[in-house]
Amino acid sequence: MSDLFSSDSDESRDDDGGPASGADDDNRKRPRSPLAVRMRPRTLDEVVGQQHLLGPGSPLRTLAESADDRGPAGPSSVMLWGPPGTGKTTLAHVVARGSGRKFVELSAITAGVKDVRRVMEDALTNRDLHRITTVLFLDEIHRFNKAQQDALLPGVENRWVVLVAATTENPSFSVVSPLLSRSLLLTLKPLTEDDIAALLQRAVEDDRGLAGRVTLSQEALEHLVRLAAGDARRGLTALEAAAGVAYSERDDAEGIPEVTLSDAEKALDVAALRYDRAGDQHYDVTSAFIKSLRGSDVDAALHYLAKMVEAGEDPRFIARRIVISAAEDVGMADPTALQTAVAAAQAVQLIGMPEGRIILAEAVVHIATAPKSNAAYNGINAAIADVRAGRGQGIPAHLRDAHYPGAKQLGHGKGYVYSHDEPHGVARQQYPPDDLVGRNYYEPTSNGTERDISARLERLRGIIRGT
C-alpha cells in the first residue's frame, strides 16, 4: 500500500510534483501531500470550472500573468466569494506562480493586525526599492474583525499590495464597505457534476495524483461526484480514501485494483450540506422553502425543511415561517391550516428536537397540500393602502360610541340598527365612511372553503348595502 500513498517530501519534489533527481529511498517513503493539494492546478488552463472569470484580460488572468507595467491598467485587488471547494485557494496559488511579483499568504484564522502591518511595510519597501508588487492572499477574510480589515485599507488603496481575499460568506455581510469598494467582487460558481467527474478522472491518471495505480468504476465515479456536491476538495478527498480501501483489499495477483461502488461507500457516504445560518444561504433556503409551500410542492418543501433541520436552524424560526405561510398563502381557503401551524409552533417549543421535526413535517404537509388563497392578505394590504392615502375620513354617526355623557346630543348612535333584531342577524345600514361605500377589499377565490364563502359574501353584501 505504500506505493500508492507514500512518496518523497516537499523538499525532494520538483515543480511537477514528481520526485526530484537524487531523492533517496527514505524520502520516497515519506507521507505524500493530500491528493487535493497534489492535484492543484499550476496554470489557469488547468483550472476546472469558473471559466466566466478566466477570459482574456480578466482580473485573475492579469494577476496570473507576468508583471508588465506597459499595460494601461495595473492589477486589481479581488474578493473571491464562493462555496467551499470551488477553487478560491487554487486560483490564488496559480496567481502565485506569476513572475515579477512577490506572493504572501495569510490566514484570517491565525493572522492578526501586526501580521497585516508587517506585510504592508515589506510590500511598500519592495515597491519603492525593488519595483516588485506584492500579492497578498488572505484566506477566510470574513473571520477578520473590522479593525483587522481596516488595517488592509492603506495598502489596498495605494496598491502597496494586490489583495486576493477568499471567503465562503457573502462579503456584503462580512467585509467592511471601504475594503469592498476598493476591490473587485468575483463570484465563484459551484462546480458542475461534469467538472467534478473530469477532475476525479484526471486525478486517477495524472502522475501527480494516483498515477494510474487504481482504476475507477463508473458506479463509483457517479457516487463520488454526487457526494462531492460541487466541492472539488471533498471529491478528491473521497477519491483518495476510496482508493485506499480498494488498494488495501486488493490481491496482488489481480493486477491494478479497481475502486468500486462498495469502496466508495465505505470511504464516504454522507453528502455535503451547505448552509450558513447567518448569511445568504439562510435566506435562500428559507425563500425556497416558503415558495415551495406556496406552490403546493410538498416534496420540495420537505426537502428544504430537512435541509434547515439538519443544518441546525432554530425550529422556532421554521415554525414561525410556517404560521406566516398558513395565513398569507392558504388563508380562508382552508382556515384549519392556521390552526395546524399555530399548534405546530407551540408543540415544537414544548417538545423540542429531534422529535419536533415530525411536528414541523406534519404542518408542512398540511400547508403545502391545502388549497391556496391570498385574498385576506390582499384585502388587508388594500385597506392599509387606502388608509395611508387618506381615504376613509370620519365614522358614520350611528356607529359612534353613544355611552359617554353628551354623546346623544351629538347624534352618536342615532339610527343604529341592532343586527340581532333583523332576519338572519344581518341589518341593512352603512358601515364604512362615506367615501368608501361600495369599496371591496376582500375578494374570495373559488378555492377550497372560499368557494362557499364567496356565495355567502355576495348575499351579505347585498343585504347590508341594499343592492
CSV table of C-alpha atoms in Angstrom, one decimal:
chain,number,residue,atom,x,y,z
A,1,MET,CA,0.0,0.0,0.0
A,2,SER,CA,3.0,2.3,0.4
A,3,ASP,CA,3.3,2.5,-3.3
A,4,LEU,CA,0.0,4.4,-3.5
A,5,PHE,CA,0.2,6.7,-0.5
A,6,SER,CA,3.9,7.3,0.2
A,7,SER,CA,6.4,9.4,-1.7
A,8,ASP,CA,9.0,11.9,-1.3
A,9,SER,CA,8.7,15.0,0.9
A,10,ASP,CA,8.2,18.5,-0.5
A,11,GLU,CA,12.0,19.2,-0.2
A,12,SER,CA,12.6,16.3,-2.7
A,13,ARG,CA,10.0,17.1,-5.2
A,14,ASP,CA,10.2,19.1,-8.4
A,15,ASP,CA,7.6,21.7,-9.6
A,16,ASP,CA,5.6,19.0,-11.3
A,17,GLY,CA,5.1,17.1,-8.1
A,18,GLY,CA,7.3,14.2,-9.1
A,19,PRO,CA,10.5,13.0,-7.3
A,20,ALA,CA,13.4,15.3,-7.7
A,21,SER,CA,16.5,13.8,-9.1
A,22,GLY,CA,18.7,12.2,-6.4
A,23,ALA,CA,15.9,11.7,-3.9
A,24,ASP,CA,16.8,8.8,-1.7
A,25,ASP,CA,14.7,5.8,-0.7
A,26,ASP,CA,13.9,7.3,2.7
A,27,ASN,CA,12.4,10.4,1.1
A,28,ARG,CA,10.3,8.2,-1.2
A,29,LYS,CA,8.6,6.6,1.8
A,30,ARG,CA,7.6,9.9,3.5
A,31,PRO,CA,3.9,10.7,3.6
A,32,ARG,CA,2.6,12.3,0.5
A,33,SER,CA,0.6,15.5,0.5
A,34,PRO,CA,-3.2,15.1,0.2
A,35,LEU,CA,-4.5,14.4,-3.2
A,36,ALA,CA,-6.4,17.7,-3.4
A,37,VAL,CA,-3.0,19.5,-2.8
A,38,ARG,CA,-1.1,17.4,-5.3
A,39,MET,CA,-3.8,18.0,-8.0
A,40,ARG,CA,-3.9,21.7,-7.5
A,41,PRO,CA,-3.6,23.4,-11.0
A,42,ARG,CA,-0.4,25.1,-11.9
A,43,THR,CA,-1.9,27.3,-14.7
A,44,LEU,CA,-5.3,28.9,-15.3
A,45,ASP,CA,-5.7,26.5,-18.2
A,46,GLU,CA,-5.8,23.6,-15.8
A,47,VAL,CA,-8.5,25.1,-13.6
A,48,VAL,CA,-11.8,23.2,-13.7
A,49,GLY,CA,-14.9,25.5,-13.9
A,50,GLN,CA,-15.1,29.2,-13.3
A,51,GLN,CA,-14.5,30.0,-16.9
A,52,HIS,CA,-16.7,33.1,-16.6
A,53,LEU,CA,-13.8,34.6,-14.5
A,54,LEU,CA,-10.9,33.5,-16.7
A,55,GLY,CA,-11.4,35.1,-20.0
A,56,PRO,CA,-8.6,37.1,-21.8
A,57,GLY,CA,-7.9,40.3,-19.9
A,58,SER,CA,-9.9,39.3,-16.8
A,59,PRO,CA,-8.5,40.5,-13.4
A,60,LEU,CA,-7.5,36.9,-12.5
A,61,ARG,CA,-5.7,36.3,-15.7
A,62,THR,CA,-3.9,39.6,-15.5
A,63,LEU,CA,-2.8,38.7,-12.0
A,64,ALA,CA,-1.6,35.2,-13.1
A,65,GLU,CA,0.5,36.6,-16.0
A,66,SER,CA,3.9,38.1,-15.6
A,67,ALA,CA,4.1,41.6,-14.3
A,68,ASP,CA,4.1,44.1,-17.2
A,69,ASP,CA,4.0,47.9,-16.4
A,70,ARG,CA,3.3,48.7,-20.1
A,71,GLY,CA,-0.4,48.0,-19.9
A,72,PRO,CA,-2.9,50.8,-19.4
A,73,ALA,CA,-4.1,49.4,-16.0
A,74,GLY,CA,-2.5,47.7,-13.1
A,75,PRO,CA,-3.6,44.6,-11.3
A,76,SER,CA,-6.8,44.9,-9.2
A,77,SER,CA,-7.5,43.6,-5.7
A,78,VAL,CA,-10.2,41.0,-5.8
A,79,MET,CA,-12.6,39.2,-3.4
A,80,LEU,CA,-13.2,35.6,-4.3
A,81,TRP,CA,-16.6,34.6,-3.0
A,82,GLY,CA,-17.9,31.1,-3.4
A,83,PRO,CA,-18.8,27.8,-1.7
A,84,PRO,CA,-16.1,25.5,-0.3
A,85,GLY,CA,-14.1,23.6,-2.9
A,86,THR,CA,-14.8,25.8,-5.9
A,87,GLY,CA,-11.2,26.9,-6.4
A,88,LYS,CA,-10.6,30.1,-4.3
A,89,THR,CA,-7.3,28.9,-2.9
A,90,THR,CA,-6.4,27.2,-6.1
A,91,LEU,CA,-6.8,30.4,-8.1
A,92,ALA,CA,-4.6,32.2,-5.5
A,93,HIS,CA,-1.8,29.7,-5.9
A,94,VAL,CA,-2.0,29.9,-9.7
A,95,VAL,CA,-1.6,33.7,-9.3
A,96,ALA,CA,1.4,33.0,-7.0
A,97,ARG,CA,3.3,31.4,-10.0
A,98,GLY,CA,3.3,34.7,-12.0
A,99,SER,CA,6.8,36.1,-12.3
A,100,GLY,CA,7.7,39.7,-11.2
A,101,ARG,CA,5.6,39.7,-8.1
A,102,LYS,CA,6.1,38.6,-4.6
A,103,PHE,CA,3.4,36.3,-3.1
A,104,VAL,CA,2.5,36.4,0.6
A,105,GLU,CA,-0.2,34.1,2.1
A,106,LEU,CA,-2.0,34.8,5.4
A,107,SER,CA,-5.0,33.1,7.0
A,108,ALA,CA,-7.5,35.2,8.9
A,109,ILE,CA,-7.8,32.3,11.3
A,110,THR,CA,-4.3,32.8,12.7
A,111,ALA,CA,-3.1,36.2,11.5
A,112,GLY,CA,-3.6,39.5,13.4
A,113,VAL,CA,-3.2,43.2,12.8
A,114,LYS,CA,0.5,43.0,13.5
A,115,ASP,CA,0.9,40.4,10.7
A,116,VAL,CA,-1.0,42.6,8.3
A,117,ARG,CA,1.0,45.7,9.1
A,118,ARG,CA,4.3,43.8,8.7
A,119,VAL,CA,3.2,42.6,5.2
A,120,MET,CA,2.2,46.2,4.3
A,121,GLU,CA,5.6,47.6,5.4
A,122,ASP,CA,7.5,44.9,3.5
A,123,ALA,CA,5.3,45.5,0.4
A,124,LEU,CA,6.0,49.2,0.5
A,125,THR,CA,9.7,48.6,0.7
A,126,ASN,CA,9.6,46.1,-2.2
A,127,ARG,CA,7.6,48.5,-4.3
A,128,ASP,CA,9.8,51.5,-3.7
A,129,LEU,CA,13.2,49.9,-3.7
A,130,HIS,CA,12.8,46.8,-5.9
A,131,ARG,CA,9.8,47.8,-8.1
A,132,ILE,CA,8.1,44.5,-7.1
A,133,THR,CA,4.4,44.3,-6.4
A,134,THR,CA,3.3,42.1,-3.5
A,135,VAL,CA,0.2,39.9,-4.0
A,136,LEU,CA,-1.3,39.1,-0.6
A,137,PHE,CA,-3.6,36.1,-0.4
A,138,LEU,CA,-5.9,36.3,2.6
A,139,ASP,CA,-8.0,33.2,3.2
A,140,GLU,CA,-11.2,33.3,5.3
A,141,ILE,CA,-11.3,37.1,5.3
A,142,HIS,CA,-14.8,37.0,6.8
A,143,ARG,CA,-13.1,35.9,10.1
A,144,PHE,CA,-11.3,39.3,10.3
A,145,ASN,CA,-13.0,41.9,12.5
A,146,LYS,CA,-13.5,45.5,11.5
A,147,ALA,CA,-10.2,46.7,12.9
A,148,GLN,CA,-8.2,43.9,11.2
A,149,GLN,CA,-9.9,44.6,7.9
A,150,ASP,CA,-9.3,48.4,8.3
A,151,ALA,CA,-5.6,47.6,8.6
A,152,LEU,CA,-5.7,46.4,5.0
A,153,LEU,CA,-7.1,49.7,3.6
A,154,PRO,CA,-3.9,51.8,3.1
A,155,GLY,CA,-2.1,49.0,1.3
A,156,VAL,CA,-5.0,48.2,-1.0
A,157,GLU,CA,-5.9,51.8,-1.7
A,158,ASN,CA,-2.3,52.8,-2.6
A,159,ARG,CA,-1.6,49.4,-4.2
A,160,TRP,CA,1.3,48.6,-1.9
A,161,VAL,CA,-0.3,45.1,-2.1
A,162,VAL,CA,-2.7,43.5,-4.5
A,163,LEU,CA,-5.2,41.7,-2.2
A,164,VAL,CA,-6.7,38.4,-3.2
A,165,ALA,CA,-9.2,37.6,-0.5
A,166,ALA,CA,-11.2,34.4,-0.2
A,167,THR,CA,-14.5,33.9,1.6
A,168,THR,CA,-17.3,31.5,1.8
A,169,GLU,CA,-19.7,34.1,3.2
A,170,ASN,CA,-21.4,36.9,1.4
A,171,PRO,CA,-19.0,39.8,1.5
A,172,SER,CA,-21.9,42.2,1.8
A,173,PHE,CA,-22.4,40.8,5.3
A,174,SER,CA,-18.8,40.1,6.3
A,175,VAL,CA,-16.5,42.6,4.7
A,176,VAL,CA,-16.4,46.3,5.6
A,177,SER,CA,-17.7,48.6,2.9
A,178,PRO,CA,-14.4,50.7,2.3
A,179,LEU,CA,-12.5,47.5,1.6
A,180,LEU,CA,-15.2,46.1,-0.6
A,181,SER,CA,-15.4,49.3,-2.6
A,182,ARG,CA,-11.6,49.1,-3.3
A,183,SER,CA,-11.8,45.5,-4.6
A,184,LEU,CA,-13.5,43.6,-7.4
A,185,LEU,CA,-16.0,41.1,-6.2
A,186,LEU,CA,-15.7,37.8,-8.2
A,187,THR,CA,-18.3,35.2,-7.5
A,188,LEU,CA,-17.3,31.6,-8.0
A,189,LYS,CA,-20.0,29.1,-9.0
A,190,PRO,CA,-20.4,25.6,-7.6
A,191,LEU,CA,-18.7,23.1,-9.9
A,192,THR,CA,-21.0,21.0,-12.1
A,193,GLU,CA,-21.1,17.2,-11.9
A,194,ASP,CA,-19.2,17.1,-15.2
A,195,ASP,CA,-16.5,19.4,-13.7
A,196,ILE,CA,-16.1,17.1,-10.7
A,197,ALA,CA,-16.1,13.9,-12.8
A,198,ALA,CA,-13.4,15.3,-15.1
A,199,LEU,CA,-11.3,16.3,-12.1
A,200,LEU,CA,-11.6,12.9,-10.5
A,201,GLN,CA,-10.7,11.1,-13.7
A,202,ARG,CA,-7.7,13.3,-14.1
A,203,ALA,CA,-6.6,12.6,-10.6
A,204,VAL,CA,-6.7,8.8,-11.2
A,205,GLU,CA,-4.5,9.1,-14.3
A,206,ASP,CA,-2.2,12.1,-13.5
A,207,ASP,CA,1.3,11.4,-12.3
A,208,ARG,CA,0.8,13.9,-9.5
A,209,GLY,CA,-2.3,12.0,-8.4
A,210,LEU,CA,-2.9,8.3,-8.3
A,211,ALA,CA,-0.8,7.8,-11.4
A,212,GLY,CA,-2.9,5.0,-12.8
A,213,ARG,CA,-2.3,2.7,-9.9
A,214,VAL,CA,-6.0,2.2,-9.5
A,215,THR,CA,-9.0,2.3,-11.9
A,216,LEU,CA,-12.4,3.8,-11.1
A,217,SER,CA,-15.7,2.1,-11.9
A,218,GLN,CA,-18.5,4.2,-13.4
A,219,GLU,CA,-20.7,3.5,-10.4
A,220,ALA,CA,-18.0,4.6,-8.0
A,221,LEU,CA,-17.4,7.7,-10.1
A,222,GLU,CA,-21.0,8.7,-10.1
A,223,HIS,CA,-21.3,8.1,-6.3
A,224,LEU,CA,-18.2,10.2,-5.6
A,225,VAL,CA,-19.4,13.0,-7.8
A,226,ARG,CA,-22.8,13.0,-6.1
A,227,LEU,CA,-21.2,13.1,-2.6
A,228,ALA,CA,-18.8,15.9,-3.7
A,229,ALA,CA,-21.9,18.2,-4.1
A,230,GLY,CA,-19.8,20.6,-6.2
A,231,ASP,CA,-16.9,20.6,-3.8
A,232,ALA,CA,-13.7,19.6,-5.7
A,233,ARG,CA,-11.7,19.2,-2.5
A,234,ARG,CA,-14.3,16.9,-1.0
A,235,GLY,CA,-14.4,14.9,-4.1
A,236,LEU,CA,-10.7,14.4,-4.3
A,237,THR,CA,-10.5,13.6,-0.6
A,238,ALA,CA,-13.2,11.0,-1.0
A,239,LEU,CA,-11.5,9.5,-4.0
A,240,GLU,CA,-8.2,9.2,-2.1
A,241,ALA,CA,-10.0,7.4,0.7
A,242,ALA,CA,-11.8,5.1,-1.6
A,243,ALA,CA,-8.6,4.3,-3.4
A,244,GLY,CA,-7.1,3.4,-0.1
A,245,VAL,CA,-9.9,1.0,0.6
A,246,ALA,CA,-9.5,-0.6,-2.8
A,247,TYR,CA,-5.8,-0.9,-2.5
A,248,SER,CA,-5.9,-2.4,1.0
A,249,GLU,CA,-8.3,-5.1,-0.2
A,250,ARG,CA,-6.5,-6.0,-3.5
A,251,ASP,CA,-5.0,-9.3,-4.3
A,252,ASP,CA,-1.5,-8.7,-5.8
A,253,ALA,CA,-2.2,-11.4,-8.3
A,254,GLU,CA,-5.1,-9.4,-9.7
A,255,GLY,CA,-3.1,-6.5,-11.0
A,256,ILE,CA,-4.3,-2.9,-10.8
A,257,PRO,CA,-7.2,-2.7,-8.3
A,258,GLU,CA,-10.5,-1.1,-9.2
A,259,VAL,CA,-12.3,1.4,-7.0
A,260,THR,CA,-15.8,0.0,-6.8
A,261,LEU,CA,-19.1,1.5,-5.6
A,262,SER,CA,-18.6,-0.6,-2.4
A,263,ASP,CA,-15.2,1.0,-1.8
A,264,ALA,CA,-16.6,4.5,-2.3
A,265,GLU,CA,-19.5,3.8,0.1
A,266,LYS,CA,-17.0,2.6,2.7
A,267,ALA,CA,-15.0,5.7,2.3
A,268,LEU,CA,-17.7,8.4,2.5
A,269,ASP,CA,-21.5,8.0,2.4
A,270,VAL,CA,-22.9,11.4,3.5
A,271,ALA,CA,-23.4,14.3,1.1
A,272,ALA,CA,-22.0,17.7,1.9
A,273,LEU,CA,-24.5,20.2,3.3
A,274,ARG,CA,-24.1,23.9,2.6
A,275,TYR,CA,-25.9,26.2,4.9
A,276,ASP,CA,-24.8,29.3,6.8
A,277,ARG,CA,-27.4,30.3,9.4
A,278,ALA,CA,-26.3,34.0,9.3
A,279,GLY,CA,-25.7,34.6,5.6
A,280,ASP,CA,-27.3,34.3,2.2
A,281,GLN,CA,-27.8,30.6,2.3
A,282,HIS,CA,-30.1,31.1,5.3
A,283,TYR,CA,-32.2,33.5,3.3
A,284,ASP,CA,-32.0,31.5,0.1
A,285,VAL,CA,-33.1,28.2,1.7
A,286,THR,CA,-35.9,30.0,3.6
A,287,SER,CA,-37.1,31.6,0.4
A,288,ALA,CA,-37.2,28.4,-1.4
A,289,PHE,CA,-39.0,26.7,1.5
A,290,ILE,CA,-41.8,29.4,1.5
A,291,LYS,CA,-42.1,29.4,-2.2
A,292,SER,CA,-42.4,25.6,-2.3
A,293,LEU,CA,-45.2,25.7,0.3
A,294,ARG,CA,-46.9,28.4,-1.7
A,295,GLY,CA,-46.5,26.4,-4.9
A,296,SER,CA,-48.0,23.3,-3.3
A,297,ASP,CA,-44.9,21.2,-3.9
A,298,VAL,CA,-44.9,19.2,-0.7
A,299,ASP,CA,-41.8,17.2,-1.7
A,300,ALA,CA,-39.6,20.2,-2.3
A,301,ALA,CA,-41.0,21.8,0.9
A,302,LEU,CA,-40.0,18.7,2.9
A,303,HIS,CA,-36.5,18.8,1.3
A,304,TYR,CA,-35.9,22.4,2.3
A,305,LEU,CA,-37.3,21.6,5.8
A,306,ALA,CA,-34.9,18.7,6.1
A,307,LYS,CA,-32.0,21.0,5.0
A,308,MET,CA,-32.8,23.6,7.6
A,309,VAL,CA,-33.3,20.9,10.3
A,310,GLU,CA,-30.0,19.1,9.5
A,311,ALA,CA,-28.2,22.5,9.4
A,312,GLY,CA,-29.3,23.2,13.0
A,313,GLU,CA,-31.7,26.0,12.1
A,314,ASP,CA,-33.8,27.2,15.1
A,315,PRO,CA,-37.0,25.2,14.9
A,316,ARG,CA,-38.9,28.1,16.3
A,317,PHE,CA,-37.9,30.2,13.3
A,318,ILE,CA,-39.1,27.4,10.9
A,319,ALA,CA,-42.4,27.2,12.8
A,320,ARG,CA,-42.9,31.0,12.5
A,321,ARG,CA,-42.4,30.8,8.8
A,322,ILE,CA,-45.0,28.0,8.5
A,323,VAL,CA,-47.5,30.1,10.5
A,324,ILE,CA,-47.0,33.1,8.2
A,325,SER,CA,-47.4,30.8,5.1
A,326,ALA,CA,-50.6,29.4,6.5
A,327,ALA,CA,-52.1,32.9,6.9
A,328,GLU,CA,-50.7,34.5,3.8
A,329,ASP,CA,-50.9,31.7,1.2
A,330,VAL,CA,-53.6,29.3,2.4
A,331,GLY,CA,-55.8,31.9,4.2
A,332,MET,CA,-59.5,31.3,4.2
A,333,ALA,CA,-59.3,28.6,1.5
A,334,ASP,CA,-58.6,26.3,4.5
A,335,PRO,CA,-59.0,28.1,7.8
A,336,THR,CA,-57.7,24.9,9.7
A,337,ALA,CA,-54.2,25.4,8.2
A,338,LEU,CA,-53.5,28.3,10.5
A,339,GLN,CA,-54.7,26.2,13.4
A,340,THR,CA,-52.3,23.4,12.5
A,341,ALA,CA,-49.4,25.8,12.0
A,342,VAL,CA,-50.0,27.5,15.4
A,343,ALA,CA,-50.4,24.2,17.1
A,344,ALA,CA,-47.1,23.0,15.5
A,345,ALA,CA,-45.3,26.1,16.7
A,346,GLN,CA,-46.5,25.5,20.3
A,347,ALA,CA,-45.8,21.8,20.1
A,348,VAL,CA,-42.2,22.3,18.8
A,349,GLN,CA,-41.5,24.7,21.6
A,350,LEU,CA,-42.9,22.2,24.1
A,351,ILE,CA,-41.3,19.0,22.7
A,352,GLY,CA,-38.1,20.3,21.2
A,353,MET,CA,-35.9,18.5,18.8
A,354,PRO,CA,-35.3,15.9,17.3
A,355,GLU,CA,-39.0,14.9,17.7
A,356,GLY,CA,-40.1,18.4,16.7
A,357,ARG,CA,-39.1,17.6,13.1
A,358,ILE,CA,-42.2,15.3,12.9
A,359,ILE,CA,-44.5,18.1,14.0
A,360,LEU,CA,-43.0,20.5,11.6
A,361,ALA,CA,-43.3,18.0,8.8
A,362,GLU,CA,-47.0,17.5,9.5
A,363,ALA,CA,-47.6,21.2,9.4
A,364,VAL,CA,-45.6,21.5,6.1
A,365,VAL,CA,-47.7,18.7,4.5
A,366,HIS,CA,-50.9,20.4,5.6
A,367,ILE,CA,-49.9,23.8,4.3
A,368,ALA,CA,-48.4,22.5,1.0
A,369,THR,CA,-51.3,20.3,0.1
A,370,ALA,CA,-54.1,22.8,1.2
A,371,PRO,CA,-56.0,24.9,-1.3
A,372,LYS,CA,-54.4,28.4,-1.6
A,373,SER,CA,-55.8,31.9,-1.3
A,374,ASN,CA,-54.1,35.2,-0.6
A,375,ALA,CA,-57.4,37.1,-0.6
A,376,ALA,CA,-57.3,38.0,3.1
A,377,TYR,CA,-53.6,39.1,2.6
A,378,ASN,CA,-54.5,41.2,-0.4
A,379,GLY,CA,-57.5,42.6,1.4
A,380,ILE,CA,-55.6,44.0,4.4
A,381,ASN,CA,-52.9,45.4,2.1
A,382,ALA,CA,-55.6,47.2,0.0
A,383,ALA,CA,-57.2,48.6,3.2
A,384,ILE,CA,-53.9,49.8,4.5
A,385,ALA,CA,-53.1,51.5,1.2
A,386,ASP,CA,-56.4,53.4,1.4
A,387,VAL,CA,-55.7,54.5,5.0
A,388,ARG,CA,-52.2,55.7,4.1
A,389,ALA,CA,-53.7,57.6,1.1
A,390,GLY,CA,-56.1,59.5,3.4
A,391,ARG,CA,-59.3,57.7,2.4
A,392,GLY,CA,-62.0,56.8,4.8
A,393,GLN,CA,-62.3,60.1,6.7
A,394,GLY,CA,-64.8,60.1,9.6
A,395,ILE,CA,-67.0,57.4,11.0
A,396,PRO,CA,-70.8,57.3,10.4
A,397,ALA,CA,-72.6,58.9,13.3
A,398,HIS,CA,-74.9,55.9,14.0
A,399,LEU,CA,-71.8,53.7,14.6
A,400,ARG,CA,-70.1,56.1,17.0
A,401,ASP,CA,-69.9,55.4,20.8
A,402,ALA,CA,-73.0,56.8,22.5
A,403,HIS,CA,-72.3,55.8,26.1
A,404,TYR,CA,-70.5,58.8,27.4
A,405,PRO,CA,-72.5,61.9,28.6
A,406,GLY,CA,-73.4,64.3,25.8
A,407,ALA,CA,-72.9,61.7,23.1
A,408,LYS,CA,-76.6,61.5,22.2
A,409,GLN,CA,-76.8,65.3,21.9
A,410,LEU,CA,-74.1,64.9,19.2
A,411,GLY,CA,-76.2,62.4,17.3
A,412,HIS,CA,-74.0,59.5,18.2
A,413,GLY,CA,-75.8,56.1,17.9
A,414,LYS,CA,-78.9,57.6,16.4
A,415,GLY,CA,-80.4,55.4,13.8
A,416,TYR,CA,-78.2,52.4,14.6
A,417,VAL,CA,-79.9,49.0,13.8
A,418,TYR,CA,-79.0,46.1,16.1
A,419,SER,CA,-78.2,43.2,13.8
A,420,HIS,CA,-79.7,40.5,16.0
A,421,ASP,CA,-83.1,42.2,15.7
A,422,GLU,CA,-83.1,41.6,12.0
A,423,PRO,CA,-83.8,38.4,10.0
A,424,HIS,CA,-80.7,36.2,9.6
A,425,GLY,CA,-78.9,38.6,12.0
A,426,VAL,CA,-77.9,41.0,9.2
A,427,ALA,CA,-79.1,44.6,9.1
A,428,ARG,CA,-79.2,47.0,6.2
A,429,GLN,CA,-77.1,50.0,7.1
A,430,GLN,CA,-73.9,51.9,6.3
A,431,TYR,CA,-70.7,50.7,8.0
A,432,PRO,CA,-67.8,52.3,6.1
A,433,PRO,CA,-67.0,56.0,5.9
A,434,ASP,CA,-68.9,57.9,3.1
A,435,ASP,CA,-66.0,57.9,0.7
A,436,LEU,CA,-65.5,54.1,1.0
A,437,VAL,CA,-69.1,53.0,0.5
A,438,GLY,CA,-69.1,50.1,-2.0
A,439,ARG,CA,-65.4,49.6,-1.7
A,440,ASN,CA,-64.5,45.8,-1.7
A,441,TYR,CA,-61.2,44.7,0.0
A,442,TYR,CA,-61.8,41.0,0.4
A,443,GLU,CA,-62.3,39.1,-2.9
A,444,PRO,CA,-62.5,35.4,-2.1
A,445,THR,CA,-61.3,32.9,-4.6
A,446,SER,CA,-63.1,29.8,-5.7
A,447,ASN,CA,-60.5,27.6,-4.0
A,448,GLY,CA,-61.4,25.3,-1.1
A,449,THR,CA,-63.6,26.8,1.7
A,450,GLU,CA,-63.6,30.2,0.0
A,451,ARG,CA,-65.8,28.8,-2.7
A,452,ASP,CA,-68.7,28.7,-0.1
A,453,ILE,CA,-67.6,32.0,1.5
A,454,SER,CA,-67.8,33.7,-1.9
A,455,ALA,CA,-71.5,32.8,-2.3
A,456,ARG,CA,-72.3,33.8,1.3
A,457,LEU,CA,-70.4,37.1,1.0
A,458,GLU,CA,-72.4,38.1,-2.1
A,459,ARG,CA,-75.6,37.6,-0.1
A,460,LEU,CA,-74.3,39.5,2.9
A,461,ARG,CA,-73.1,42.5,0.9
A,462,GLY,CA,-76.5,42.5,-0.9
A,463,ILE,CA,-78.4,42.8,2.4
A,464,ILE,CA,-76.1,45.3,4.0
A,465,ARG,CA,-75.9,47.6,1.0
A,466,GLY,CA,-79.5,47.1,-0.1
A,467,THR,CA,-78.4,46.1,-3.6
